[in-house]
Structure formats: C-alpha cells, structure tokens
Coordinates of N, CA and C in Angstrom, one line a residue:
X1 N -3.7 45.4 94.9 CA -3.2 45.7 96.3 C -2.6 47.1 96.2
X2 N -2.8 48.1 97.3 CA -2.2 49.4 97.2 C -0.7 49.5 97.7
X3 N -0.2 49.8 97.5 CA 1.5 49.7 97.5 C 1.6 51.0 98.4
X4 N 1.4 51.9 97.7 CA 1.6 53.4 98.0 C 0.7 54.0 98.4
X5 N 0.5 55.0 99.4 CA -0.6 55.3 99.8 C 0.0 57.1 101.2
X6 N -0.4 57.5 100.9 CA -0.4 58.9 101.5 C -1.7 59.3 102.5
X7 N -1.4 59.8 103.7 CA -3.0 60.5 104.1 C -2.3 61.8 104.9
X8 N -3.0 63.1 104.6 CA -3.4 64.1 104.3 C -1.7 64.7 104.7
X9 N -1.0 64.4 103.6 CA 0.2 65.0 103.3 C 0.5 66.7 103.2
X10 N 1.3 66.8 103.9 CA 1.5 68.6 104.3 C 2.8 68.9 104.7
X11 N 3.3 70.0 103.6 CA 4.6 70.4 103.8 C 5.0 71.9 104.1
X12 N 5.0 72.1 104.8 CA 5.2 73.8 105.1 C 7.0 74.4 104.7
X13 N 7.3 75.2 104.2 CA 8.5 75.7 104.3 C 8.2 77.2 105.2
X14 N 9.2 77.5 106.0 CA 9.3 78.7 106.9 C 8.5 78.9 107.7
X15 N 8.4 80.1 108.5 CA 7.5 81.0 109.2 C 7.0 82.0 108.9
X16 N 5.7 82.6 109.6 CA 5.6 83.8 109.5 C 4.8 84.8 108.5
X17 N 5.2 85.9 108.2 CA 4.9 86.3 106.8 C 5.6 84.9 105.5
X18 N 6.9 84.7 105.7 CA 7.5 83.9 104.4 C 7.1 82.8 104.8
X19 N 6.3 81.7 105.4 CA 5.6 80.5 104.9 C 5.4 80.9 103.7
X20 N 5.3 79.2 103.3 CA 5.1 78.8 102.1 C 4.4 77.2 102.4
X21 N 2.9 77.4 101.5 CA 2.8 75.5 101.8 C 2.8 75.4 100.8
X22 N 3.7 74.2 100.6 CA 4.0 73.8 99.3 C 3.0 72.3 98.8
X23 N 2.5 71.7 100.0 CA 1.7 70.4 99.8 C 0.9 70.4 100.8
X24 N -1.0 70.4 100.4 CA -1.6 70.7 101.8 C -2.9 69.3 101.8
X25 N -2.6 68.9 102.9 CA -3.7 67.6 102.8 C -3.5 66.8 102.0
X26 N -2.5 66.5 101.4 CA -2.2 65.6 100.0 C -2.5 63.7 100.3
X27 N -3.7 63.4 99.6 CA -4.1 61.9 99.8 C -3.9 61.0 98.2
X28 N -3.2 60.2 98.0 CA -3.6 59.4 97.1 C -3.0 57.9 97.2
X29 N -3.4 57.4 96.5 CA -3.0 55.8 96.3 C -2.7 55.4 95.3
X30 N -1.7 54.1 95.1 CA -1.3 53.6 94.0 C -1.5 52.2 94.6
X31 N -1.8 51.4 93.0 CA -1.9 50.1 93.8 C -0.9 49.5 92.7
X32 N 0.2 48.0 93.1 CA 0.9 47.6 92.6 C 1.3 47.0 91.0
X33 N 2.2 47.7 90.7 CA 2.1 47.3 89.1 C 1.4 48.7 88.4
X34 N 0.8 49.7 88.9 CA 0.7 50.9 87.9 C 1.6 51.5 87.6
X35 N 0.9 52.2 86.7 CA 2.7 53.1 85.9 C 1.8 54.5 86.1
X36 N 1.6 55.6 87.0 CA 0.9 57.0 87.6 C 2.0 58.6 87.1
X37 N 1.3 59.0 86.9 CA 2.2 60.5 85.8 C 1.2 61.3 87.1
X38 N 2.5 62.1 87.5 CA 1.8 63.4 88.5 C 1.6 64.8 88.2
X39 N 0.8 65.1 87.3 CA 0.5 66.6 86.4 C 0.5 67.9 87.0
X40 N 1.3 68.7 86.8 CA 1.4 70.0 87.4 C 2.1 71.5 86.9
X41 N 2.0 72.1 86.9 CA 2.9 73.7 86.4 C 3.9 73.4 87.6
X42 N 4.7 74.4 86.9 CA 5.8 74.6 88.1 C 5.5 75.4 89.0
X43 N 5.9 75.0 90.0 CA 5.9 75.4 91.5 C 4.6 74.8 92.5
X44 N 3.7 74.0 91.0 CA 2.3 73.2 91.7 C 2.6 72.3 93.5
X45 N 4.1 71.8 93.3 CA 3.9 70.8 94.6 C 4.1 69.5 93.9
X46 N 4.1 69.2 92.6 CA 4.7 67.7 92.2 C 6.1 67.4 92.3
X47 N 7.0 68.3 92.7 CA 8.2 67.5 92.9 C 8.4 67.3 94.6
X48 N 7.9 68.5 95.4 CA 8.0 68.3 96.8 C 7.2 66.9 97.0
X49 N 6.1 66.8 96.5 CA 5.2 65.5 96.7 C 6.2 64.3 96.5
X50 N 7.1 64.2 95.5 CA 7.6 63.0 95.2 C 8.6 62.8 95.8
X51 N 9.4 63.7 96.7 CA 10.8 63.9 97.4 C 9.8 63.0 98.8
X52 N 8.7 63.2 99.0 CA 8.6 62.6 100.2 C 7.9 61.6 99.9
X53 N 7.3 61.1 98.9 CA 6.9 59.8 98.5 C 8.2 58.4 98.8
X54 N 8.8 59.1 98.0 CA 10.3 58.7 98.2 C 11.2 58.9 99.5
X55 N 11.0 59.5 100.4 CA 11.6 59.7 101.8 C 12.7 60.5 101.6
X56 N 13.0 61.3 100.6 CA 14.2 62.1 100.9 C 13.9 63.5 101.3
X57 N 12.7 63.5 101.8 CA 12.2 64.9 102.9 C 11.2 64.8 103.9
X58 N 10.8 65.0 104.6 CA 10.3 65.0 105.9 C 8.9 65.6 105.7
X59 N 7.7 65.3 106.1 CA 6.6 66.0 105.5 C 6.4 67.0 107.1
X60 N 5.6 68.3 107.2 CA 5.4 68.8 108.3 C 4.5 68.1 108.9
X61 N 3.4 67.4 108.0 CA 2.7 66.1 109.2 C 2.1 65.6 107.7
X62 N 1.3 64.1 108.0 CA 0.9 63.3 107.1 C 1.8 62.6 107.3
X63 N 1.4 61.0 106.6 CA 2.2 59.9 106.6 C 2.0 59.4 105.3
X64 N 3.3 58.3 105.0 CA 3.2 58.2 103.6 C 3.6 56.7 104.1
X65 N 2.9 56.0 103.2 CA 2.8 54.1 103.6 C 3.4 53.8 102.5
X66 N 4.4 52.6 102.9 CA 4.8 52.3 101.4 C 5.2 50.5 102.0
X67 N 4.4 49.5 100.8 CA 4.2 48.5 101.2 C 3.3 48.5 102.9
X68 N 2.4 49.2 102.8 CA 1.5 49.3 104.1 C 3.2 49.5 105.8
X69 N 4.0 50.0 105.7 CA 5.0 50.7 106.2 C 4.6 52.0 106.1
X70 N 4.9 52.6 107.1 CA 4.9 54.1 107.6 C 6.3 54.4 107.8
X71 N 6.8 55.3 106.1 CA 7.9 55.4 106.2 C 8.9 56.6 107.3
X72 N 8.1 57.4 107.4 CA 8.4 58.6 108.5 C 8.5 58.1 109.6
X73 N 7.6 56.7 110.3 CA 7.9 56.1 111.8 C 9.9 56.1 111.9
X74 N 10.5 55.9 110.6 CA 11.4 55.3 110.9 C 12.5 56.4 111.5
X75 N 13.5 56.0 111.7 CA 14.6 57.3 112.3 C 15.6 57.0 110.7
X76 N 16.6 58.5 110.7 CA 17.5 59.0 109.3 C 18.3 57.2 109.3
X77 N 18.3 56.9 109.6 CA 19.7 55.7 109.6 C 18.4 54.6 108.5
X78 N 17.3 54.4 109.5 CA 16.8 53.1 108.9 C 15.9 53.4 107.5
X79 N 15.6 54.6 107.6 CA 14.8 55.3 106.6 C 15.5 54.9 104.9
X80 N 16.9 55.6 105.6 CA 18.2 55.4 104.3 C 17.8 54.1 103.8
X81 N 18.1 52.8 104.5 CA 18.8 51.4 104.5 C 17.0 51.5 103.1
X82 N 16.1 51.6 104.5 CA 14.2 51.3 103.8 C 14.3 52.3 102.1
X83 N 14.5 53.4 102.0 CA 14.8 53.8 100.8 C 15.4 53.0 99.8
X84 N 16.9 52.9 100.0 CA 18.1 52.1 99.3 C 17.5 50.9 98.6
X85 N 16.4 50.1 99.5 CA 15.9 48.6 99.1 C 14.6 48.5 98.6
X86 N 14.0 49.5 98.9 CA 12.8 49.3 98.3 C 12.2 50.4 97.4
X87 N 13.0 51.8 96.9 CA 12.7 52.5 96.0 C 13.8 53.0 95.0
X88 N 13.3 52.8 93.6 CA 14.1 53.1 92.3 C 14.0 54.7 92.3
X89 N 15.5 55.2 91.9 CA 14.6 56.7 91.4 C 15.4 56.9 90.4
X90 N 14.8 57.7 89.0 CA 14.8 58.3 87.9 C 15.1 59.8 88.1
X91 N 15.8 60.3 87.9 CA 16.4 62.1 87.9 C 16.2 62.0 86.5
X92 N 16.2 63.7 86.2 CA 16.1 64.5 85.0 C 17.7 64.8 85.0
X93 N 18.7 64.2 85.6 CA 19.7 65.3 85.5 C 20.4 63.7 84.9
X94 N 19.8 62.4 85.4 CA 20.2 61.1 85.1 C 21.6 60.8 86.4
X95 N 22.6 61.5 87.1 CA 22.7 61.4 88.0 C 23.8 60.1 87.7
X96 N 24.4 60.0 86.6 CA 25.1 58.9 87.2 C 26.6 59.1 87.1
X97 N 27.2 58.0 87.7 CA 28.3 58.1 88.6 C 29.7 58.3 87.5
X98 N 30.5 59.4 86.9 CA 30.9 59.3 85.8 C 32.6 58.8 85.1
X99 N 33.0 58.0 86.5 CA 34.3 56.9 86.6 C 33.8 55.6 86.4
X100 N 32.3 55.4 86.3 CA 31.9 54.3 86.1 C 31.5 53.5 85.3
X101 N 31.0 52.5 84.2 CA 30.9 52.6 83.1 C 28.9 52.1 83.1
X102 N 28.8 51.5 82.1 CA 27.3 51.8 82.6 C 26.8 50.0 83.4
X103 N 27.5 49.4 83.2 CA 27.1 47.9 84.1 C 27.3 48.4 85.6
X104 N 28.5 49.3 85.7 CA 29.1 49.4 86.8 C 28.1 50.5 87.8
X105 N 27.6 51.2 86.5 CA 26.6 52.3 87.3 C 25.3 51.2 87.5
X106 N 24.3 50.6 86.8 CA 23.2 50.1 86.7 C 23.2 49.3 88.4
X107 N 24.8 48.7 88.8 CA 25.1 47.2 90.2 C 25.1 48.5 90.8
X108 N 25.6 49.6 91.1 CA 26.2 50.4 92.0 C 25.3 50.3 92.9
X109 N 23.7 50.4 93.2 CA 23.3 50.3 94.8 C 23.1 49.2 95.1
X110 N 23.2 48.1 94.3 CA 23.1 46.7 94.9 C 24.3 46.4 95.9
X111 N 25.5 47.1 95.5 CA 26.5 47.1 95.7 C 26.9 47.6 97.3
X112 N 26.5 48.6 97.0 CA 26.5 49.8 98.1 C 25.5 49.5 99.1
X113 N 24.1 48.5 98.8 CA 23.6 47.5 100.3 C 24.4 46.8 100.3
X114 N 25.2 46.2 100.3 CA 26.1 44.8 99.8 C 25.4 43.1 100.2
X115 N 24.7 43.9 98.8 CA 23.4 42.2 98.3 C 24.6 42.1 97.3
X116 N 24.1 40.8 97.1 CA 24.7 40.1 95.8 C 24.1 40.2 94.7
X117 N 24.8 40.8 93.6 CA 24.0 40.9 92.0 C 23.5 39.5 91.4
X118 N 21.9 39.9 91.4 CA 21.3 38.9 90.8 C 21.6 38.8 88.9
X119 N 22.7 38.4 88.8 CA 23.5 38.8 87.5 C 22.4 38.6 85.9
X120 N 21.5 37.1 86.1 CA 20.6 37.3 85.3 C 19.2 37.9 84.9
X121 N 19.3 38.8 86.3 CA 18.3 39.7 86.7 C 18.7 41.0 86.0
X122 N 20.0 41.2 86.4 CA 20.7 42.3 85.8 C 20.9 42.5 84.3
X123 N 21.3 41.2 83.9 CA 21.6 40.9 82.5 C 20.2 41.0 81.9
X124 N 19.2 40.7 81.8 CA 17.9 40.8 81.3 C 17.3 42.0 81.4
X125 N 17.7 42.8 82.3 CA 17.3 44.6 82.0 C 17.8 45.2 81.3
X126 N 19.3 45.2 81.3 CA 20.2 45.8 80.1 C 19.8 45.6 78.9
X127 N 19.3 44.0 78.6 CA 18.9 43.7 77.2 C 17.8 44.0 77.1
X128 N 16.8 44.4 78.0 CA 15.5 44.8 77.6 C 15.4 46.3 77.2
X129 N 16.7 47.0 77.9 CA 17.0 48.6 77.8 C 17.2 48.5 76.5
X130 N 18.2 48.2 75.7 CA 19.0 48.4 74.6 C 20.3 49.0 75.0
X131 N 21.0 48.2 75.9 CA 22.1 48.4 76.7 C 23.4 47.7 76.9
X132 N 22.6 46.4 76.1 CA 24.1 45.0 76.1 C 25.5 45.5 75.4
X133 N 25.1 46.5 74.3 CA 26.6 46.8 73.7 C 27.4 47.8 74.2
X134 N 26.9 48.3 75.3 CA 27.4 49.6 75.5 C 27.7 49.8 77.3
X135 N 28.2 47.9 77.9 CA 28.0 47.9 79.3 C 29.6 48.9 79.5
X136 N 30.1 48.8 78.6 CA 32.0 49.0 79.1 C 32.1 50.8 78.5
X137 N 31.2 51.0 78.6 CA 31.3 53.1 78.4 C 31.3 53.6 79.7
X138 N 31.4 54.9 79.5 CA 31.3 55.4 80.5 C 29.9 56.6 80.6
X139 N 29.5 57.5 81.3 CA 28.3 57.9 80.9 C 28.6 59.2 79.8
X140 N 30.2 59.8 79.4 CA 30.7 60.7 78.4 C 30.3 59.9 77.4
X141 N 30.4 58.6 76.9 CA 30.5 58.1 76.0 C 29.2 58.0 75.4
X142 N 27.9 58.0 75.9 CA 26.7 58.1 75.9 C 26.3 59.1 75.3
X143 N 25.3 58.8 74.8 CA 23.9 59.9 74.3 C 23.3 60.4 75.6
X144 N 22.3 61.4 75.5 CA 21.1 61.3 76.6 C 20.7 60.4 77.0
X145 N 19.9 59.9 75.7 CA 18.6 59.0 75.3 C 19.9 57.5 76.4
X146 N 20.7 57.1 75.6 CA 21.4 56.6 76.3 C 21.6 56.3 77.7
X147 N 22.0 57.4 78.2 CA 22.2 57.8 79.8 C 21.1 57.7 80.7
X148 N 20.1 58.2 80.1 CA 18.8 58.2 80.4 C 18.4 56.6 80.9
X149 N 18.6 55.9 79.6 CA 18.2 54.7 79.8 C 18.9 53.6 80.7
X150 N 20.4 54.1 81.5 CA 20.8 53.5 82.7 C 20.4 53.5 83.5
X151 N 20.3 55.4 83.9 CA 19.5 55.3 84.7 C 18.4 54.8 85.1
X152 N 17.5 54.1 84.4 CA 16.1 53.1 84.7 C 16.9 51.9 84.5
X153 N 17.8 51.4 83.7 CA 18.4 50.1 84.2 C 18.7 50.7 85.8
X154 N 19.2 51.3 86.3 CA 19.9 51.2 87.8 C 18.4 51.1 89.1
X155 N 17.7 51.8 88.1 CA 16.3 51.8 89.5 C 15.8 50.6 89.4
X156 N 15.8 49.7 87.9 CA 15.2 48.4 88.0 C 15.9 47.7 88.7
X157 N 17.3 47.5 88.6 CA 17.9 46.1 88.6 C 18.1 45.6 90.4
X158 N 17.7 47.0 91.1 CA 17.6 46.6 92.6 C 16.5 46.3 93.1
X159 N 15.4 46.1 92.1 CA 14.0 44.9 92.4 C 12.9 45.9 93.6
X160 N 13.2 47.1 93.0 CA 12.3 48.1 94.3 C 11.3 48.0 94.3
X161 N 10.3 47.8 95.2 CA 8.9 48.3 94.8 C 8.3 49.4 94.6
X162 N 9.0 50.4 94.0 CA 8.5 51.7 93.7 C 9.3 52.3 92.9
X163 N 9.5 52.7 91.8 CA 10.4 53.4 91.1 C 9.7 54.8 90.7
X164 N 10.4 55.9 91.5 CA 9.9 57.2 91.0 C 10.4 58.1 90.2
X165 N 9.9 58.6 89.4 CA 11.1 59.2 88.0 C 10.3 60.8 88.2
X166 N 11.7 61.8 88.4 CA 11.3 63.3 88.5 C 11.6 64.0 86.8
X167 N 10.7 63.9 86.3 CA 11.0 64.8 85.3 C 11.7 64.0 84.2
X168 N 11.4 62.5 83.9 CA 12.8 61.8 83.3 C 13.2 62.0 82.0
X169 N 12.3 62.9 81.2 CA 12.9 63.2 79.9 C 12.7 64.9 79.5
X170 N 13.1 65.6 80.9 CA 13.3 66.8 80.7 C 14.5 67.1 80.4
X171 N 15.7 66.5 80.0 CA 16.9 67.0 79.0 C 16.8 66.3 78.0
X172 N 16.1 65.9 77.2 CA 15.8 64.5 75.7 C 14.8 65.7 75.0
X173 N 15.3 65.3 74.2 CA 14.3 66.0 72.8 C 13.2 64.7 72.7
X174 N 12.1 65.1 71.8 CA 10.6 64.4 71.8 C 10.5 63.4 71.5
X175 N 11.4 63.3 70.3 CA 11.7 61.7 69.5 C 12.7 60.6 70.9
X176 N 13.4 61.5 71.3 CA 13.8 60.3 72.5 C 13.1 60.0 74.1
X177 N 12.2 60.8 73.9 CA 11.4 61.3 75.1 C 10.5 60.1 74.8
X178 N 10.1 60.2 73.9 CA 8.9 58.7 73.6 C 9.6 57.7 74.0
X179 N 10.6 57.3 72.9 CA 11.6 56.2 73.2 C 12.0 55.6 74.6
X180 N 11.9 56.5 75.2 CA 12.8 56.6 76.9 C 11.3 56.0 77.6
X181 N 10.2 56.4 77.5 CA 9.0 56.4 78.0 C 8.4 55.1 77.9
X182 N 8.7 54.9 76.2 CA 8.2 53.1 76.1 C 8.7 52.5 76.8
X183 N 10.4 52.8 77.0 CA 11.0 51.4 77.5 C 10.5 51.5 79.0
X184 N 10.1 52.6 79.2 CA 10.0 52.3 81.2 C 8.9 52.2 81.3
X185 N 7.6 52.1 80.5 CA 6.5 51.6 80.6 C 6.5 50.1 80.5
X186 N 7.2 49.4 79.1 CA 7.7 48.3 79.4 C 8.3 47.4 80.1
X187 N 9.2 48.1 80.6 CA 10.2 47.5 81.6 C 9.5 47.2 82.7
X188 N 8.9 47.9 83.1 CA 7.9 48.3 84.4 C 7.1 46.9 84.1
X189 N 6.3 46.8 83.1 CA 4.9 45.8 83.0 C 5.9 44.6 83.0
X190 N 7.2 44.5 82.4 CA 7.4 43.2 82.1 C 8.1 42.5 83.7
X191 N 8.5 43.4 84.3 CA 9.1 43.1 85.9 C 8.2 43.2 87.1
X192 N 6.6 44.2 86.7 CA 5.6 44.2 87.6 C 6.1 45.5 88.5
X193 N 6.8 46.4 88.0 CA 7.4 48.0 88.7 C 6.1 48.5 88.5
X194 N 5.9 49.3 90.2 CA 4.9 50.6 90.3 C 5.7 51.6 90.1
X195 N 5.0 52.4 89.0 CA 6.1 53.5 88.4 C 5.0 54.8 88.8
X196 N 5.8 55.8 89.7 CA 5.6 56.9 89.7 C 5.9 58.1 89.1
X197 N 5.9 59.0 88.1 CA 6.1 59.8 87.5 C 5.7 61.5 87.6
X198 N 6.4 62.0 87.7 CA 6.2 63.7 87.4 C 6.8 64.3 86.1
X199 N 5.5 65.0 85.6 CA 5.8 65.9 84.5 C 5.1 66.6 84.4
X200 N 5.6 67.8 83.4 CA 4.6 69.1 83.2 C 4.0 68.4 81.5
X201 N 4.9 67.7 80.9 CA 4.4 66.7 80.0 C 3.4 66.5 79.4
X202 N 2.2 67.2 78.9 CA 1.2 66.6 79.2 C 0.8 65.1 78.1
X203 N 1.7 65.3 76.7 CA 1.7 64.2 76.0 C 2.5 62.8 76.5
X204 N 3.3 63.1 77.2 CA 4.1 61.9 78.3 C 3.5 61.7 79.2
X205 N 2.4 62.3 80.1 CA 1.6 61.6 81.0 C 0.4 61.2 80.3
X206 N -0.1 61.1 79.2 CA -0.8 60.3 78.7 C -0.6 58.7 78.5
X207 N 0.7 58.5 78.4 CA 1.2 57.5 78.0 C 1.3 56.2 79.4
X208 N 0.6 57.3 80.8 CA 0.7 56.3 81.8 C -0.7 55.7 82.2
X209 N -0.7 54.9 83.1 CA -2.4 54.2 83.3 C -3.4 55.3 84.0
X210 N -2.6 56.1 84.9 CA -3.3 57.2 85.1 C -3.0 58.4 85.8
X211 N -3.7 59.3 85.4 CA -3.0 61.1 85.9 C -3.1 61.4 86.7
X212 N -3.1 61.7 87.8 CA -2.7 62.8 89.0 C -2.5 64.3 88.7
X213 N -3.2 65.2 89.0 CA -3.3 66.6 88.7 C -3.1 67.0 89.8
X214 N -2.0 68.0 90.0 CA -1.5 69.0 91.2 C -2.0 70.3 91.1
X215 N -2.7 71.1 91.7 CA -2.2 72.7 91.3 C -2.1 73.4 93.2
X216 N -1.4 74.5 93.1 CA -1.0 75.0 94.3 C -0.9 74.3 95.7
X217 N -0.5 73.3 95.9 CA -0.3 72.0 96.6 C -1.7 71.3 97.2
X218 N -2.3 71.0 96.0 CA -3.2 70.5 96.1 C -3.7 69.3 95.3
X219 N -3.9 68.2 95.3 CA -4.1 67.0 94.5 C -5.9 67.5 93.7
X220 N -5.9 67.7 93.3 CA -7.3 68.5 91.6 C -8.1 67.2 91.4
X221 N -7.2 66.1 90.7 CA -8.0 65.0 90.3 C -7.1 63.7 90.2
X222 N -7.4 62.5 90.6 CA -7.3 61.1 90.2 C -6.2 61.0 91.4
X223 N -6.1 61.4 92.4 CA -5.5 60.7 93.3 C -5.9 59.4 94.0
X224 N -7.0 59.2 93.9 CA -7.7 57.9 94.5 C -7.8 56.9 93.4
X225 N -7.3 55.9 93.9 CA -6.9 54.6 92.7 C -8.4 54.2 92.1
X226 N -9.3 54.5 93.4 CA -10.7 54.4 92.5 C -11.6 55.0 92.5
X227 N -11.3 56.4 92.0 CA -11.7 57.8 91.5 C -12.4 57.6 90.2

C-alpha cells in the first residue's frame, strides 16, 4: 500500500531575477513499511523536499498525500494537530528538550496531543533503543550516539505513520553512525515505520531498501516505488 505519495511537487523561493526553484515537478511514492534514503549534494532540494513531505512548508503547487490525505487541503491549525499524529521526525541537531530527561523527552508529544502514553508501547522502544538505563538523564548527560537515539525513541513512541529523519547522523562519527542506522532500520521493521531519510551519505543510504537521487530540484532516479 502507498502511504506516501507526491505529484509534481514545486517549490519556488522569490521573484524575478532572485528566484530560485529549489523543487521542480517532484513525483514519488513510498509504500508502507519501507525504510527510503533521499540522495543528494547540497543545495540538490532533499531537505526542501522533506520539510514538505512532512508539512512544515507550503509547496508553490503540487500535492503531497499522506495515508491517501492531501495534506496541503488542510488549513495552519489542522495541518499542525495532522502533523503532530501522524509524522515522526529525526533532526541532525537531535532537538531535544534539555530540562527534560530522556523518558520525559521520548512522551513529550504524546503529551502535548494529550493522548495517553501507551506505557508498554513506550517501554518496549526504549529497550529496543538501548535506553532503559539511562530514562532519568538529561540530554547533557548523554553521548550523541545516545541523544541521537531518543530522538527516534521520541518519533517512534507516537505510533506515526511516517517518520522522517534530516540528516540523522550528521553530528556522530562513523562507528556511531552505523549503530544509530541499525537501530532505526530495526526499530522501523520491528513496529512496521515507513522511514524516510535524507543524506549526502552515500554508505548510509545503502543501508535502506531504496534510494532516491536528487540533483538541482529534480528527482534523477527511484522515485517510483516501481521503478
């Protein structure tokens, strides 16, 4: 089943002489339960692509379907609530909240919809992370590799059907970069997450079911789930 799905996605920045299209015609699909790495140099259009995969930018036209939903129909209020519940995200910067300790980070948007924590749902991510000893730190107290890995406890544990990770082991050295990669390949298969990924990586996008090639906002190869 396709989960994810884009048709002819286009992002303009400015006017004039200073336009800039940063994403032109952009089509692809994901169908549920893949784990997809989005390949690109910098400035290709794989992060703009994923900001709106994810609805935290507005495309200049194209629509982006998520669970066959047309997330752009929605207006800023319901967009948020449709984000919040149905998409995980992974930062490179890890992003987490740093008065909080890492249980307290992993519930925080369960919280913040005000669902009730499915606690053995919760509990069974942390231990699949390698995270049970370390619920009562804070994110100082942490490694990267560590931090890193709450952050994907936090995108799991709210049951999204889409978790998209920007760059997620662009501050991890290699040896933890693997590590970090297994466990969200894992985590993913073992909970049935469609995992979205961007990287310039090219040894880390190998490691997903399949690649996506960006160059100058343009989708190159394997956008079509049956390419």
């Amino acid at each position: 089943m396709v989960i994810l799905k884009t048709e002819a996605l286009t992002k303009i920045y400015g006017k004039g002489p200073g336009m800039v299209t940063a994403l032109e015609n952009a089509a692809l699909s994901v169908e549920q339960g893949e784990f997809i790495a989005i390949v690109g140099t910098s400035g290709s259009g794989k992060s703009t692509l994923l900001h709106m995969l994810g609805g935290l930018d507005r495309p200049t036209s194209g629509k982006v379907f998520v669970e066959n939903k047309d997330i752009f129909s929605l207006k800023d209020e319901a967009l948020t609530i449709f984000r919040r519940r149905k998409i995980g995200f992974v930062f490179q910067a890890f992003n987490l909240i740093p008065t909080l300790n890492t249980y307290e980070n992993v519930v925080f948007p369960i919280q913040l919809d005000g669902n009730s924590i499915d606690e053995k749902f919760v509990g069974d991510v942390i231990q699949s992370l390698g995270l049970s000893k370390l619920q009562d730190r804070l994110p100082n107290q942490l490694s990267g590799g560590q931090q890193q890995r709450v952050a994907i406890a936090r995108a799991l544990a709210s049951k999204p059907a889409i978790v998209l990770a920007d760059e997620p082991t662009g501050n991890l050295d290699s040896r933890t970069s693997q590590d970090v990669l297994s466990l969200l390949k894992v985590t993913g298969q073992k909970y049935g997450q469609t995992i979205v990924m961007i990287t310039h990586n090219e040894a880390i996008a190998q490691m997903a079911d399949r690649v996506i090639r960006i160059e100058d906002g343009h989708i190159l190869k394997g956008g079509d789930v049956n390419a």
